mmCIF file of C-alpha atoms in Angstrom:
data_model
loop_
_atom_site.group_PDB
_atom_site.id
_atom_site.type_symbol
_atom_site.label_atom_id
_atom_site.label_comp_id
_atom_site.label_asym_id
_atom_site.label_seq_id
_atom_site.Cartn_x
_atom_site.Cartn_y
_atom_site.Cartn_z
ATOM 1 C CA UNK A 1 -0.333 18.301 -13.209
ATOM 2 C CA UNK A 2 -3.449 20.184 -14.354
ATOM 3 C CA UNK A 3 -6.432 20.375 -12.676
ATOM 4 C CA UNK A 4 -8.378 18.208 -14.528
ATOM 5 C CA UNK A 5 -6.246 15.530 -13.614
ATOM 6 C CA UNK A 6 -5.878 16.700 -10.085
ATOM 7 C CA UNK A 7 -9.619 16.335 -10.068
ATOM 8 C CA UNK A 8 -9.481 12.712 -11.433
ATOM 9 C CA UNK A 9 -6.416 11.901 -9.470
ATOM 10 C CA UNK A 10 -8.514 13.238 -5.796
ATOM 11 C CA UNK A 11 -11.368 11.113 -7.286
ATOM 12 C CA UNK A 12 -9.121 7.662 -7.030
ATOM 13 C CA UNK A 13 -8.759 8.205 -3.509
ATOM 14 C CA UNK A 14 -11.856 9.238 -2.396
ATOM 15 C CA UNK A 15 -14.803 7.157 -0.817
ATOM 16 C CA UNK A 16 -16.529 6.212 2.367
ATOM 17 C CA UNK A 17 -15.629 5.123 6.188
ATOM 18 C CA UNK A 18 -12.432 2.869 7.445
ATOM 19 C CA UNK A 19 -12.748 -0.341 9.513
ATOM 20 C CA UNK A 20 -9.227 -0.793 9.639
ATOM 21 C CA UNK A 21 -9.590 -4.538 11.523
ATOM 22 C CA UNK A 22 -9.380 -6.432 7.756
ATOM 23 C CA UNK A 23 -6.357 -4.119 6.797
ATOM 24 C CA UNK A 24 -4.805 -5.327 9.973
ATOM 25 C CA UNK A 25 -5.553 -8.987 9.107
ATOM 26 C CA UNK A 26 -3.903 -8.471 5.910
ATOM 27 C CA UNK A 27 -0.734 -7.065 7.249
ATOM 28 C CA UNK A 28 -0.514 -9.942 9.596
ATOM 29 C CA UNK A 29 -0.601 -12.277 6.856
ATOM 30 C CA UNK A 30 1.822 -10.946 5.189
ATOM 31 C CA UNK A 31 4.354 -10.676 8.102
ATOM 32 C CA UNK A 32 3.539 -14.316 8.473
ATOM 33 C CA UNK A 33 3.947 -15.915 4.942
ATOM 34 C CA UNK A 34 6.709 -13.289 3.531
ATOM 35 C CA UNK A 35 8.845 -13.013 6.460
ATOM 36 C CA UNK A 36 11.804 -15.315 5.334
ATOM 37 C CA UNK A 37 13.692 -15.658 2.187
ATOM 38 C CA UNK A 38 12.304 -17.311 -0.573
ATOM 39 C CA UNK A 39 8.338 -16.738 0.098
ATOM 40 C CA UNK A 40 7.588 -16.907 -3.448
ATOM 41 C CA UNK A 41 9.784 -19.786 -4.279
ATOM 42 C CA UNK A 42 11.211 -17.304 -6.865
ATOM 43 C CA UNK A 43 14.295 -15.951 -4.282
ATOM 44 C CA UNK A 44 12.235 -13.358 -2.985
ATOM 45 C CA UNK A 45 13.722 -10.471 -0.312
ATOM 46 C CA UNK A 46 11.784 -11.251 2.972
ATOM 47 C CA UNK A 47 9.230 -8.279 3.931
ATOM 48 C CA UNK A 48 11.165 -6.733 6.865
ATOM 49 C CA UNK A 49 9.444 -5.207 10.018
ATOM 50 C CA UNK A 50 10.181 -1.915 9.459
ATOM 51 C CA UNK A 51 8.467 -1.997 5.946
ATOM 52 C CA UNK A 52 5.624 -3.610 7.601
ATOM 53 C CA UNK A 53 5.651 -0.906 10.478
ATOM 54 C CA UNK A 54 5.525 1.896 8.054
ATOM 55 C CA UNK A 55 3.634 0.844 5.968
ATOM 56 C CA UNK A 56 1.013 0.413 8.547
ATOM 57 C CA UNK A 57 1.367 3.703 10.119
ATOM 58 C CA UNK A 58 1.016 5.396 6.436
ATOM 59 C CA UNK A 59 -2.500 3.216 5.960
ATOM 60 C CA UNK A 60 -3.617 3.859 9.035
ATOM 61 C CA UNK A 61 -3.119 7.018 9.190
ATOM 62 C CA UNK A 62 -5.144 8.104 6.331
ATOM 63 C CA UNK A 63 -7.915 10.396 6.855
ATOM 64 C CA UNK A 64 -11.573 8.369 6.327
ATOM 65 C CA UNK A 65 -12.570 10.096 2.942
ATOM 66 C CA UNK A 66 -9.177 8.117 1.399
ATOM 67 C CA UNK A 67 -10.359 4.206 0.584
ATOM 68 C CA UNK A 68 -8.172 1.465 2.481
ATOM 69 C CA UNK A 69 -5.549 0.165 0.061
ATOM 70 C CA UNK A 70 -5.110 -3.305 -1.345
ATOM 71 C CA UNK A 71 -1.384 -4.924 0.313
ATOM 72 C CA UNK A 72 1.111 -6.324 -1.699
ATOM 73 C CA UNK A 73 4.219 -7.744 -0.639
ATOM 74 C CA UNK A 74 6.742 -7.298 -3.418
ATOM 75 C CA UNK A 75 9.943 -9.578 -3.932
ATOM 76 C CA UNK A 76 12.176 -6.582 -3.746
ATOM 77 C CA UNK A 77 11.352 -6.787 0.354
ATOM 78 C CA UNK A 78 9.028 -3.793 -0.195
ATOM 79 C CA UNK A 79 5.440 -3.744 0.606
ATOM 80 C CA UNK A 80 3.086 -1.326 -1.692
ATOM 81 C CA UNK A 81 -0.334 -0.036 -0.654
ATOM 82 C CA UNK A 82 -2.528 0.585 -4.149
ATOM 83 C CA UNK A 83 -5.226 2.286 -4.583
ATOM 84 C CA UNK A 84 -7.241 0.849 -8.284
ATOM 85 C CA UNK A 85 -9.615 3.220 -9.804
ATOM 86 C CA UNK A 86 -12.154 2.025 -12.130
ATOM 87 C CA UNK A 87 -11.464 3.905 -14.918
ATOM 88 C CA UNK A 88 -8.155 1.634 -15.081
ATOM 89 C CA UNK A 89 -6.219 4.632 -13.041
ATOM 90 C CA UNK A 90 -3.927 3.415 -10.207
ATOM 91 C CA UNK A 91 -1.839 4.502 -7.509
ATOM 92 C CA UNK A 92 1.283 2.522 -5.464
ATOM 93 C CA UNK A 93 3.403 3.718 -2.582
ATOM 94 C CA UNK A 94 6.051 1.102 -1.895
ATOM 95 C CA UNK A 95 8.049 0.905 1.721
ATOM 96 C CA UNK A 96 11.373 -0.755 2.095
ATOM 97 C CA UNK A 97 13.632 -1.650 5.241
ATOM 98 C CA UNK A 98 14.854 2.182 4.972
ATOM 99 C CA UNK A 99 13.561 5.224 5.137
ATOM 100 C CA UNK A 100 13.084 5.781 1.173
ATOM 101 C CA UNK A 101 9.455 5.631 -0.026
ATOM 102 C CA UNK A 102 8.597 4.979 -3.628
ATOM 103 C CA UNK A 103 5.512 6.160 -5.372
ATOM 104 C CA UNK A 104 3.805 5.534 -8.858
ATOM 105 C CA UNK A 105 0.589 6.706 -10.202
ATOM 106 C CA UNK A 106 -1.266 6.126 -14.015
ATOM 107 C CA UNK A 107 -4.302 7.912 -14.113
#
């Protein structure tokens, strides 16, 4: 990656102070709607808790200067945290029951 793009890339994720308690509300919901098979009426995976626990510890972990991702429960079982830039550039880190983390970015 060049560092142009680094620069663009940092430039997604950067912005202003956390207060974590909506992230928390939305992770809650989540857990409570897409817990059980079938949550989207389209045969979906249910979110597990361990997806849920990581995922959680990963967002609330990050350091203030990184913006609190958007949740989305995916019918895989995965959960992603996204990050939307408004030059159309994106980034998704998905969590599953295991320990495997998978990561996209278009910038």
């Amino acid at each position: 990656m060049t560092t142009a793009k680094m620069s663009e890339y940092a430039e997604l994720i950067r912005v202003g102070l956390k207060d974590l308690s909506n992230l928390k509300k939305e992770f809650d919901s989540i857990e409570a709607d897409c817990g059980s098979r079938n949550w989207d009426g389209y045969n979906a995976t249910p979110i597990s808790h361990n997806a849920l626990r990581s995922a959680w510890d990963y967002a609330s972990s990050l350091p203030e200067e990184i913006p609190i991702p958007e949740v989305t429960p995916e019918p895989d079982g995965e959960i992603a945290l996204e990050w939307y830039g408004k030059d159309g550039s994106v980034f998704s880190i998905s969590f599953g029951e295991g320990e495997t983390i998978s990561y996209a970015g278009l910038i």
